[in-house]
């Protein structure tokens, strides 16, 4: 899979990802061969480029839930863009409540982990795609934490609009991703602060908005509390901590023109390495919402070998059951003696940061009686743990 800019597209190239319009209607399906009219449509649609399959590359697996995720993010992006457009014109963002409620309806009551697939961003659409991904993540985390409907509304609406100030950040800074100088950080901080001023006139337009605006202030000024006229209460500080984790995780794993993404596993490790900034227990909550080291993922091991995840460890994603490809040996990383010798270093990713899956290797692998017993025991232990958590 390769990324090709819109100006470089040629007839016959095959799409690796579907393209939807603003209403979520499928325009071009995966594996479609581009025609001249299709290329013109892509350019008119405002896409900076698309992912293209290599000539002999098979279509990568994509579940029905993954397809819906792609579709909803396109719909939400245009809805959020409309809301931001109204705000910038000084008009009330009336569609905001419907957008927020739809995100909560789709991602606020899930009872399973999801694949948090990312999309390509440009400086022009960064504000919308970043805000939406952050909003989806905090929705799932809030649900896992059993937040009330009011708290969810506060958190999700804050995630959607706290970064409106990015409208005033130069594109060359936005496209650096997380690789920012102190001067870049100061420019962004100043822009975010001024962005909050654009939201103040609408504080009474929605019942949830005053509290959400207070959360946005708590978050934007988290590292500059001396600038706040009133100290945020404990609940706001806790929600700001959730927002910080979701925001940073999205920044690290998203791909844009000037920033190569890291895997979900590498992003989680980065967060855990900075406990003063990111609360470890909340990072664990995020890990309970999305797949970090899922079944069939191809992984790099600390021994220098490659492996495939046979059984995902939903209790501790760092310790799955892995098939080491060099010698077809089964490694249960939940066992202390095994983990002392071998660990998962990273996950192999495609260019758009999808997990590389090796279902074919797993299909060809024939487990013996000992492995069947091991995986059964492993799954039973995980099942008991999950029932206890529930």
mmCIF file of C-alpha atoms in Angstrom:
data_model
loop_
_atom_site.group_PDB
_atom_site.id
_atom_site.type_symbol
_atom_site.label_atom_id
_atom_site.label_comp_id
_atom_site.label_asym_id
_atom_site.label_seq_id
_atom_site.Cartn_x
_atom_site.Cartn_y
_atom_site.Cartn_z
ATOM 1 C CA UNK A 1 0.000 0.000 0.000
ATOM 2 C CA UNK A 2 1.340 3.414 -0.931
ATOM 3 C CA UNK A 3 0.129 6.985 -0.546
ATOM 4 C CA UNK A 4 -0.315 8.893 -3.801
ATOM 5 C CA UNK A 5 -1.069 12.618 -3.958
ATOM 6 C CA UNK A 6 -4.172 13.603 -5.919
ATOM 7 C CA UNK A 7 -2.100 15.316 -8.608
ATOM 8 C CA UNK A 8 -0.148 12.096 -9.216
ATOM 9 C CA UNK A 9 -3.101 9.713 -9.552
ATOM 10 C CA UNK A 10 -3.347 7.735 -12.789
ATOM 11 C CA UNK A 11 -6.147 5.670 -14.355
ATOM 12 C CA UNK A 12 -5.988 1.998 -13.393
ATOM 13 C CA UNK A 13 -4.673 2.549 -9.867
ATOM 14 C CA UNK A 14 -6.624 0.519 -7.291
ATOM 15 C CA UNK A 15 -8.014 2.120 -4.148
ATOM 16 C CA UNK A 16 -6.912 0.628 -0.826
ATOM 17 C CA UNK A 17 -9.584 2.456 1.182
ATOM 18 C CA UNK A 18 -13.177 3.436 0.355
ATOM 19 C CA UNK A 19 -14.160 7.022 -0.421
ATOM 20 C CA UNK A 20 -17.447 8.397 0.956
ATOM 21 C CA UNK A 21 -19.206 11.682 0.376
ATOM 22 C CA UNK A 22 -20.275 14.043 3.175
ATOM 23 C CA UNK A 23 -23.497 12.081 3.700
ATOM 24 C CA UNK A 24 -21.683 8.776 4.057
ATOM 25 C CA UNK A 25 -22.694 7.479 0.616
ATOM 26 C CA UNK A 26 -20.029 5.218 -0.881
ATOM 27 C CA UNK A 27 -18.508 6.872 -3.947
ATOM 28 C CA UNK A 28 -15.662 4.470 -4.680
ATOM 29 C CA UNK A 29 -15.225 1.100 -3.019
ATOM 30 C CA UNK A 30 -11.955 -0.558 -2.079
ATOM 31 C CA UNK A 31 -10.188 -2.283 -4.952
ATOM 32 C CA UNK A 32 -11.906 0.037 -7.448
ATOM 33 C CA UNK A 33 -9.722 0.960 -10.415
ATOM 34 C CA UNK A 34 -9.546 4.709 -10.851
ATOM 35 C CA UNK A 35 -10.817 6.272 -14.067
ATOM 36 C CA UNK A 36 -10.218 9.801 -15.339
ATOM 37 C CA UNK A 37 -13.645 10.994 -14.064
ATOM 38 C CA UNK A 38 -12.943 9.351 -10.687
ATOM 39 C CA UNK A 39 -9.589 11.131 -10.406
ATOM 40 C CA UNK A 40 -11.277 14.456 -11.164
ATOM 41 C CA UNK A 41 -13.862 13.683 -8.461
ATOM 42 C CA UNK A 42 -11.124 12.916 -5.930
ATOM 43 C CA UNK A 43 -9.459 16.247 -6.653
ATOM 44 C CA UNK A 44 -12.748 18.157 -6.539
ATOM 45 C CA UNK A 45 -13.578 16.412 -3.276
ATOM 46 C CA UNK A 46 -10.596 18.170 -1.680
ATOM 47 C CA UNK A 47 -8.579 15.041 -0.889
ATOM 48 C CA UNK A 48 -4.831 15.650 -0.788
ATOM 49 C CA UNK A 49 -4.294 12.051 -1.832
ATOM 50 C CA UNK A 50 -5.449 8.468 -1.397
ATOM 51 C CA UNK A 51 -3.975 5.105 -0.481
ATOM 52 C CA UNK A 52 -3.322 2.897 -3.493
ATOM 53 C CA UNK A 53 -2.693 -0.851 -3.647
ATOM 54 C CA UNK A 54 0.502 -2.078 -5.251
ATOM 55 C CA UNK A 55 -0.103 -3.817 -8.632
ATOM 56 C CA UNK A 56 0.050 -7.354 -7.198
ATOM 57 C CA UNK A 57 -1.075 -6.499 -3.658
ATOM 58 C CA UNK A 58 -4.186 -8.325 -2.391
ATOM 59 C CA UNK A 59 -6.971 -6.360 -0.728
ATOM 60 C CA UNK A 60 -6.225 -6.139 3.017
ATOM 61 C CA UNK A 61 -8.862 -7.458 5.442
ATOM 62 C CA UNK A 62 -11.396 -4.934 6.733
ATOM 63 C CA UNK A 63 -14.320 -5.906 8.975
ATOM 64 C CA UNK A 64 -17.845 -4.518 8.747
ATOM 65 C CA UNK A 65 -17.175 -2.545 11.940
ATOM 66 C CA UNK A 66 -13.975 -1.116 10.437
ATOM 67 C CA UNK A 67 -15.890 -0.055 7.316
ATOM 68 C CA UNK A 68 -18.524 1.670 9.438
ATOM 69 C CA UNK A 69 -15.760 3.426 11.369
ATOM 70 C CA UNK A 70 -14.375 4.833 8.096
ATOM 71 C CA UNK A 71 -17.836 5.919 6.975
ATOM 72 C CA UNK A 72 -18.833 7.581 10.244
ATOM 73 C CA UNK A 73 -15.588 9.521 10.505
ATOM 74 C CA UNK A 74 -16.235 11.005 7.055
ATOM 75 C CA UNK A 75 -19.779 12.011 8.010
ATOM 76 C CA UNK A 76 -18.652 13.435 11.347
ATOM 77 C CA UNK A 77 -15.822 15.394 9.754
ATOM 78 C CA UNK A 78 -18.179 17.344 7.518
ATOM 79 C CA UNK A 79 -20.628 17.904 10.362
ATOM 80 C CA UNK A 80 -17.887 19.245 12.608
ATOM 81 C CA UNK A 81 -16.585 21.442 9.798
ATOM 82 C CA UNK A 82 -20.064 22.953 9.498
ATOM 83 C CA UNK A 83 -20.140 23.611 13.265
ATOM 84 C CA UNK A 84 -16.729 25.283 13.234
ATOM 85 C CA UNK A 85 -17.736 27.327 10.183
ATOM 86 C CA UNK A 86 -20.770 28.679 12.037
ATOM 87 C CA UNK A 87 -18.674 29.573 15.083
ATOM 88 C CA UNK A 88 -16.131 31.444 12.985
ATOM 89 C CA UNK A 89 -19.012 33.421 11.442
ATOM 90 C CA UNK A 90 -20.284 34.292 14.916
ATOM 91 C CA UNK A 91 -23.337 32.051 14.556
ATOM 92 C CA UNK A 92 -24.571 29.412 16.989
ATOM 93 C CA UNK A 93 -23.292 25.874 16.152
ATOM 94 C CA UNK A 94 -26.750 24.303 16.227
ATOM 95 C CA UNK A 95 -25.695 20.917 14.709
ATOM 96 C CA UNK A 96 -23.216 20.380 17.586
ATOM 97 C CA UNK A 97 -25.667 18.595 19.899
ATOM 98 C CA UNK A 98 -26.718 16.095 17.210
ATOM 99 C CA UNK A 99 -23.098 15.378 16.302
ATOM 100 C CA UNK A 100 -22.121 14.854 19.930
ATOM 101 C CA UNK A 101 -25.115 12.590 20.624
ATOM 102 C CA UNK A 102 -24.441 10.481 17.520
ATOM 103 C CA UNK A 103 -20.822 9.902 18.558
ATOM 104 C CA UNK A 104 -21.994 8.913 22.039
ATOM 105 C CA UNK A 105 -24.643 6.594 20.582
ATOM 106 C CA UNK A 106 -22.148 4.736 18.403
ATOM 107 C CA UNK A 107 -19.153 4.620 20.748
ATOM 108 C CA UNK A 108 -20.544 5.205 24.229
ATOM 109 C CA UNK A 109 -21.944 1.747 24.907
ATOM 110 C CA UNK A 110 -19.527 -0.699 23.283
ATOM 111 C CA UNK A 111 -18.836 -3.917 25.177
ATOM 112 C CA UNK A 112 -15.732 -4.837 23.183
ATOM 113 C CA UNK A 113 -12.469 -3.364 21.968
ATOM 114 C CA UNK A 114 -12.357 -1.725 18.551
ATOM 115 C CA UNK A 115 -9.680 -1.307 15.884
ATOM 116 C CA UNK A 116 -8.787 2.368 16.054
ATOM 117 C CA UNK A 117 -7.814 2.782 12.403
ATOM 118 C CA UNK A 118 -6.339 6.146 11.509
ATOM 119 C CA UNK A 119 -6.610 8.284 8.388
ATOM 120 C CA UNK A 120 -4.286 10.612 6.556
ATOM 121 C CA UNK A 121 -4.375 14.266 7.565
ATOM 122 C CA UNK A 122 -3.331 17.492 5.949
ATOM 123 C CA UNK A 123 -2.856 20.842 7.619
ATOM 124 C CA UNK A 124 -6.235 21.896 6.217
ATOM 125 C CA UNK A 125 -8.332 19.084 7.703
ATOM 126 C CA UNK A 126 -6.202 18.360 10.798
ATOM 127 C CA UNK A 127 -8.468 20.262 13.183
ATOM 128 C CA UNK A 128 -11.533 18.192 12.251
ATOM 129 C CA UNK A 129 -9.958 14.738 12.030
ATOM 130 C CA UNK A 130 -7.934 15.238 15.201
ATOM 131 C CA UNK A 131 -10.920 16.526 17.182
ATOM 132 C CA UNK A 132 -13.152 13.677 16.019
ATOM 133 C CA UNK A 133 -10.655 10.942 16.809
ATOM 134 C CA UNK A 134 -10.077 12.473 20.239
ATOM 135 C CA UNK A 135 -13.835 12.705 20.816
ATOM 136 C CA UNK A 136 -14.347 9.031 19.891
ATOM 137 C CA UNK A 137 -11.553 7.940 22.230
ATOM 138 C CA UNK A 138 -12.846 9.954 25.209
ATOM 139 C CA UNK A 139 -16.363 8.658 24.533
ATOM 140 C CA UNK A 140 -15.175 5.060 24.858
ATOM 141 C CA UNK A 141 -13.079 5.872 27.932
ATOM 142 C CA UNK A 142 -15.967 7.715 29.613
ATOM 143 C CA UNK A 143 -18.230 4.749 28.971
ATOM 144 C CA UNK A 144 -15.667 2.364 30.436
ATOM 145 C CA UNK A 145 -15.454 4.608 33.501
ATOM 146 C CA UNK A 146 -19.273 4.598 33.741
ATOM 147 C CA UNK A 147 -19.586 8.374 33.546
ATOM 148 C CA UNK A 148 -23.039 9.908 33.739
ATOM 149 C CA UNK A 149 -24.658 11.209 30.541
ATOM 150 C CA UNK A 150 -23.936 14.779 31.644
ATOM 151 C CA UNK A 151 -20.234 14.091 32.184
ATOM 152 C CA UNK A 152 -20.010 12.362 28.829
ATOM 153 C CA UNK A 153 -21.588 15.372 27.128
ATOM 154 C CA UNK A 154 -19.105 17.678 28.825
ATOM 155 C CA UNK A 155 -16.124 15.570 27.827
ATOM 156 C CA UNK A 156 -17.167 14.847 24.238
ATOM 157 C CA UNK A 157 -18.180 18.411 23.366
ATOM 158 C CA UNK A 158 -14.912 19.690 24.857
ATOM 159 C CA UNK A 159 -12.961 17.196 22.740
ATOM 160 C CA UNK A 160 -14.753 18.392 19.610
ATOM 161 C CA UNK A 161 -14.074 22.091 20.091
ATOM 162 C CA UNK A 162 -11.118 22.695 22.415
ATOM 163 C CA UNK A 163 -8.717 22.825 19.448
ATOM 164 C CA UNK A 164 -10.641 25.364 17.370
ATOM 165 C CA UNK A 165 -7.648 27.666 17.831
ATOM 166 C CA UNK A 166 -5.640 25.444 15.476
ATOM 167 C CA UNK A 167 -7.330 27.457 12.719
ATOM 168 C CA UNK A 168 -4.722 30.127 13.427
ATOM 169 C CA UNK A 169 -1.676 27.821 13.629
ATOM 170 C CA UNK A 170 0.589 27.936 10.539
ATOM 171 C CA UNK A 171 0.327 24.779 8.400
ATOM 172 C CA UNK A 172 4.066 24.112 8.587
ATOM 173 C CA UNK A 173 3.773 23.756 12.375
ATOM 174 C CA UNK A 174 0.664 21.559 12.231
ATOM 175 C CA UNK A 175 2.320 19.211 9.756
ATOM 176 C CA UNK A 176 5.219 18.579 12.156
ATOM 177 C CA UNK A 177 2.934 16.406 14.266
ATOM 178 C CA UNK A 178 4.460 15.953 17.725
ATOM 179 C CA UNK A 179 7.980 16.960 16.691
ATOM 180 C CA UNK A 180 7.646 20.525 17.953
ATOM 181 C CA UNK A 181 10.155 23.080 19.171
ATOM 182 C CA UNK A 182 9.454 25.250 22.215
ATOM 183 C CA UNK A 183 8.653 28.106 19.842
ATOM 184 C CA UNK A 184 6.152 25.904 17.966
ATOM 185 C CA UNK A 185 4.514 24.880 21.245
ATOM 186 C CA UNK A 186 4.206 28.540 22.262
ATOM 187 C CA UNK A 187 2.501 29.396 18.958
ATOM 188 C CA UNK A 188 0.010 26.536 19.429
ATOM 189 C CA UNK A 189 -0.649 27.449 23.065
ATOM 190 C CA UNK A 190 -1.366 31.054 22.132
ATOM 191 C CA UNK A 191 -3.682 29.983 19.303
ATOM 192 C CA UNK A 192 -5.620 27.570 21.538
ATOM 193 C CA UNK A 193 -6.101 30.287 24.170
ATOM 194 C CA UNK A 194 -7.471 32.702 21.585
ATOM 195 C CA UNK A 195 -9.645 29.928 20.191
ATOM 196 C CA UNK A 196 -11.502 29.690 23.500
ATOM 197 C CA UNK A 197 -12.503 33.335 23.114
ATOM 198 C CA UNK A 198 -14.379 32.435 19.929
ATOM 199 C CA UNK A 199 -16.484 29.924 21.872
ATOM 200 C CA UNK A 200 -17.438 32.170 24.800
ATOM 201 C CA UNK A 201 -20.410 33.886 23.053
ATOM 202 C CA UNK A 202 -22.177 30.524 22.771
ATOM 203 C CA UNK A 203 -21.835 29.410 26.383
ATOM 204 C CA UNK A 204 -25.600 29.630 26.975
ATOM 205 C CA UNK A 205 -26.697 28.089 23.673
ATOM 206 C CA UNK A 206 -26.641 24.542 25.073
ATOM 207 C CA UNK A 207 -27.310 23.227 28.549
ATOM 208 C CA UNK A 208 -24.037 21.295 28.548
ATOM 209 C CA UNK A 209 -21.873 24.050 27.093
ATOM 210 C CA UNK A 210 -20.890 26.114 30.186
ATOM 211 C CA UNK A 211 -19.398 23.049 31.851
ATOM 212 C CA UNK A 212 -17.748 21.940 28.599
ATOM 213 C CA UNK A 213 -16.239 25.398 28.158
ATOM 214 C CA UNK A 214 -14.879 25.253 31.706
ATOM 215 C CA UNK A 215 -13.277 21.893 30.835
ATOM 216 C CA UNK A 216 -11.737 23.373 27.691
ATOM 217 C CA UNK A 217 -10.186 26.137 29.789
ATOM 218 C CA UNK A 218 -8.898 23.584 32.321
ATOM 219 C CA UNK A 219 -7.331 21.572 29.513
ATOM 220 C CA UNK A 220 -5.819 24.392 27.457
ATOM 221 C CA UNK A 221 -4.338 25.985 30.594
ATOM 222 C CA UNK A 222 -3.329 22.687 32.220
ATOM 223 C CA UNK A 223 0.368 23.588 32.026
ATOM 224 C CA UNK A 224 -0.307 27.267 32.765
ATOM 225 C CA UNK A 225 -2.671 27.238 35.771
ATOM 226 C CA UNK A 226 -1.478 30.680 36.816
ATOM 227 C CA UNK A 227 -3.400 32.145 33.861
ATOM 228 C CA UNK A 228 -6.755 30.879 35.163
ATOM 229 C CA UNK A 229 -8.856 33.213 37.257
ATOM 230 C CA UNK A 230 -10.436 30.248 39.061
ATOM 231 C CA UNK A 231 -8.902 26.869 39.862
ATOM 232 C CA UNK A 232 -10.763 23.967 38.153
ATOM 233 C CA UNK A 233 -12.541 21.524 40.443
ATOM 234 C CA UNK A 234 -11.333 17.942 40.827
ATOM 235 C CA UNK A 235 -13.854 16.537 38.341
ATOM 236 C CA UNK A 236 -12.716 18.933 35.619
ATOM 237 C CA UNK A 237 -9.066 18.090 36.291
ATOM 238 C CA UNK A 238 -9.817 14.365 35.979
ATOM 239 C CA UNK A 239 -11.648 14.882 32.686
ATOM 240 C CA UNK A 240 -8.793 17.072 31.433
ATOM 241 C CA UNK A 241 -6.402 14.191 32.207
ATOM 242 C CA UNK A 242 -8.550 11.873 30.039
ATOM 243 C CA UNK A 243 -8.605 14.432 27.257
ATOM 244 C CA UNK A 244 -4.819 14.796 27.390
ATOM 245 C CA UNK A 245 -4.251 11.044 26.992
ATOM 246 C CA UNK A 246 -6.716 10.717 24.102
ATOM 247 C CA UNK A 247 -5.369 13.809 22.355
ATOM 248 C CA UNK A 248 -1.744 12.718 22.580
ATOM 249 C CA UNK A 249 -2.495 9.125 21.586
ATOM 250 C CA UNK A 250 -4.263 10.363 18.472
ATOM 251 C CA UNK A 251 -1.432 12.742 17.603
ATOM 252 C CA UNK A 252 1.142 9.970 17.885
ATOM 253 C CA UNK A 253 -0.720 7.373 15.825
ATOM 254 C CA UNK A 254 -2.090 9.606 13.042
ATOM 255 C CA UNK A 255 -0.239 10.121 9.774
ATOM 256 C CA UNK A 256 0.118 13.448 8.043
ATOM 257 C CA UNK A 257 2.304 14.800 5.279
ATOM 258 C CA UNK A 258 5.231 15.590 7.560
ATOM 259 C CA UNK A 259 4.799 13.057 10.355
ATOM 260 C CA UNK A 260 5.258 9.290 10.315
ATOM 261 C CA UNK A 261 2.917 7.622 12.822
ATOM 262 C CA UNK A 262 3.927 5.173 15.515
ATOM 263 C CA UNK A 263 2.016 2.012 16.370
ATOM 264 C CA UNK A 264 -0.587 1.916 19.107
ATOM 265 C CA UNK A 265 1.842 -0.097 21.215
ATOM 266 C CA UNK A 266 4.629 2.475 20.796
ATOM 267 C CA UNK A 267 2.182 5.270 21.601
ATOM 268 C CA UNK A 268 1.045 3.539 24.793
ATOM 269 C CA UNK A 269 4.666 3.011 25.815
ATOM 270 C CA UNK A 270 5.367 6.715 25.266
ATOM 271 C CA UNK A 271 2.444 7.657 27.500
ATOM 272 C CA UNK A 272 3.532 5.216 30.199
ATOM 273 C CA UNK A 273 7.066 6.606 30.084
ATOM 274 C CA UNK A 274 5.691 10.018 31.103
ATOM 275 C CA UNK A 275 3.567 9.338 34.218
ATOM 276 C CA UNK A 276 3.735 12.952 35.379
ATOM 277 C CA UNK A 277 1.910 14.045 32.240
ATOM 278 C CA UNK A 278 -0.287 10.998 31.655
ATOM 279 C CA UNK A 279 -1.922 9.089 34.497
ATOM 280 C CA UNK A 280 -1.047 5.367 34.142
ATOM 281 C CA UNK A 281 -4.425 4.101 35.349
ATOM 282 C CA UNK A 282 -6.190 6.151 32.677
ATOM 283 C CA UNK A 283 -3.809 4.791 30.045
ATOM 284 C CA UNK A 284 -4.969 1.322 31.132
ATOM 285 C CA UNK A 285 -8.561 2.428 30.567
ATOM 286 C CA UNK A 286 -7.663 3.446 27.014
ATOM 287 C CA UNK A 287 -6.080 0.013 26.522
ATOM 288 C CA UNK A 288 -9.396 -1.574 27.526
ATOM 289 C CA UNK A 289 -11.212 0.304 24.747
ATOM 290 C CA UNK A 290 -9.079 -0.400 21.674
ATOM 291 C CA UNK A 291 -6.954 -3.257 20.365
ATOM 292 C CA UNK A 292 -3.265 -2.706 21.090
ATOM 293 C CA UNK A 293 -1.784 -6.168 20.350
ATOM 294 C CA UNK A 294 -4.691 -8.072 18.755
ATOM 295 C CA UNK A 295 -5.137 -11.590 17.458
ATOM 296 C CA UNK A 296 -3.253 -12.240 14.181
ATOM 297 C CA UNK A 297 -1.078 -9.125 14.498
ATOM 298 C CA UNK A 298 2.464 -9.538 13.185
ATOM 299 C CA UNK A 299 4.927 -8.488 15.883
ATOM 300 C CA UNK A 300 8.620 -7.819 16.379
ATOM 301 C CA UNK A 301 10.121 -9.664 19.343
ATOM 302 C CA UNK A 302 13.000 -8.595 21.566
ATOM 303 C CA UNK A 303 14.950 -11.661 20.380
ATOM 304 C CA UNK A 304 15.073 -10.169 16.885
ATOM 305 C CA UNK A 305 12.470 -12.641 15.617
ATOM 306 C CA UNK A 306 9.086 -12.077 14.006
ATOM 307 C CA UNK A 307 5.927 -13.534 15.466
ATOM 308 C CA UNK A 308 2.160 -13.718 15.068
ATOM 309 C CA UNK A 309 -0.278 -13.227 17.935
ATOM 310 C CA UNK A 310 -2.311 -16.410 18.426
ATOM 311 C CA UNK A 311 -4.308 -15.218 21.446
ATOM 312 C CA UNK A 312 -4.802 -11.594 22.469
ATOM 313 C CA UNK A 313 -4.324 -10.956 26.168
ATOM 314 C CA UNK A 314 -7.256 -8.749 27.118
ATOM 315 C CA UNK A 315 -5.955 -8.523 30.686
ATOM 316 C CA UNK A 316 -2.462 -7.330 29.753
ATOM 317 C CA UNK A 317 -2.011 -6.556 26.055
ATOM 318 C CA UNK A 318 1.789 -6.735 26.435
ATOM 319 C CA UNK A 319 1.608 -10.464 27.196
ATOM 320 C CA UNK A 320 -0.228 -12.375 24.446
ATOM 321 C CA UNK A 321 0.367 -15.906 23.214
ATOM 322 C CA UNK A 322 2.712 -15.621 20.226
ATOM 323 C CA UNK A 323 3.799 -17.996 17.484
ATOM 324 C CA UNK A 324 7.511 -17.399 16.807
ATOM 325 C CA UNK A 325 7.943 -17.844 13.069
ATOM 326 C CA UNK A 326 11.608 -18.882 13.132
ATOM 327 C CA UNK A 327 10.914 -22.228 14.783
ATOM 328 C CA UNK A 328 7.096 -22.336 15.118
ATOM 329 C CA UNK A 329 7.485 -22.203 18.884
ATOM 330 C CA UNK A 330 4.554 -21.065 21.022
ATOM 331 C CA UNK A 331 5.422 -18.364 23.568
ATOM 332 C CA UNK A 332 2.973 -17.565 26.341
ATOM 333 C CA UNK A 333 4.240 -14.159 27.420
ATOM 334 C CA UNK A 334 1.974 -14.174 30.460
ATOM 335 C CA UNK A 335 4.366 -16.707 31.972
ATOM 336 C CA UNK A 336 7.105 -14.939 33.950
ATOM 337 C CA UNK A 337 9.925 -17.202 32.813
ATOM 338 C CA UNK A 338 8.973 -16.694 29.143
ATOM 339 C CA UNK A 339 8.483 -12.936 29.490
ATOM 340 C CA UNK A 340 11.891 -12.667 31.146
ATOM 341 C CA UNK A 341 13.455 -13.900 27.908
ATOM 342 C CA UNK A 342 11.182 -12.497 25.175
ATOM 343 C CA UNK A 343 8.920 -9.452 24.924
ATOM 344 C CA UNK A 344 6.852 -7.845 22.184
ATOM 345 C CA UNK A 345 8.794 -4.811 20.978
ATOM 346 C CA UNK A 346 6.385 -3.435 18.404
ATOM 347 C CA UNK A 347 3.623 -4.245 15.970
ATOM 348 C CA UNK A 348 4.196 -4.305 12.227
ATOM 349 C CA UNK A 349 2.025 -1.644 10.610
ATOM 350 C CA UNK A 350 0.902 -0.784 7.111
ATOM 351 C CA UNK A 351 1.468 2.709 5.723
ATOM 352 C CA UNK A 352 -1.904 3.975 6.964
ATOM 353 C CA UNK A 353 -1.089 2.554 10.407
ATOM 354 C CA UNK A 354 -3.311 -0.501 10.129
ATOM 355 C CA UNK A 355 -2.105 -3.583 11.947
ATOM 356 C CA UNK A 356 -0.465 -6.125 9.660
ATOM 357 C CA UNK A 357 -2.418 -9.337 10.114
ATOM 358 C CA UNK A 358 -1.166 -12.753 9.185
ATOM 359 C CA UNK A 359 -4.335 -14.824 9.252
ATOM 360 C CA UNK A 360 -2.898 -17.109 6.542
ATOM 361 C CA UNK A 361 0.032 -18.104 8.752
ATOM 362 C CA UNK A 362 -2.377 -18.911 11.566
ATOM 363 C CA UNK A 363 -4.618 -20.923 9.213
ATOM 364 C CA UNK A 364 -1.651 -22.989 8.068
ATOM 365 C CA UNK A 365 -0.503 -23.595 11.599
ATOM 366 C CA UNK A 366 -1.865 -26.853 13.059
ATOM 367 C CA UNK A 367 -1.869 -26.758 16.883
ATOM 368 C CA UNK A 368 -0.947 -29.871 18.828
ATOM 369 C CA UNK A 369 -2.767 -31.149 21.910
ATOM 370 C CA UNK A 370 -0.412 -29.290 24.262
ATOM 371 C CA UNK A 371 -1.097 -25.956 22.530
ATOM 372 C CA UNK A 372 -4.848 -26.564 22.510
ATOM 373 C CA UNK A 373 -4.689 -27.145 26.250
ATOM 374 C CA UNK A 374 -2.512 -24.059 26.751
ATOM 375 C CA UNK A 375 -4.761 -21.721 24.770
ATOM 376 C CA UNK A 376 -7.879 -23.145 26.436
ATOM 377 C CA UNK A 377 -6.370 -22.510 29.854
ATOM 378 C CA UNK A 378 -5.250 -19.034 28.779
ATOM 379 C CA UNK A 379 -8.682 -18.071 27.414
ATOM 380 C CA UNK A 380 -10.469 -19.431 30.502
ATOM 381 C CA UNK A 381 -8.289 -17.330 32.769
ATOM 382 C CA UNK A 382 -8.988 -14.238 30.668
ATOM 383 C CA UNK A 383 -12.716 -14.988 30.619
ATOM 384 C CA UNK A 384 -12.838 -15.230 34.424
ATOM 385 C CA UNK A 385 -10.920 -11.966 34.702
ATOM 386 C CA UNK A 386 -13.264 -10.157 32.306
ATOM 387 C CA UNK A 387 -16.363 -11.467 34.106
ATOM 388 C CA UNK A 388 -14.895 -10.253 37.393
ATOM 389 C CA UNK A 389 -14.196 -6.816 35.857
ATOM 390 C CA UNK A 390 -17.742 -6.622 34.473
#
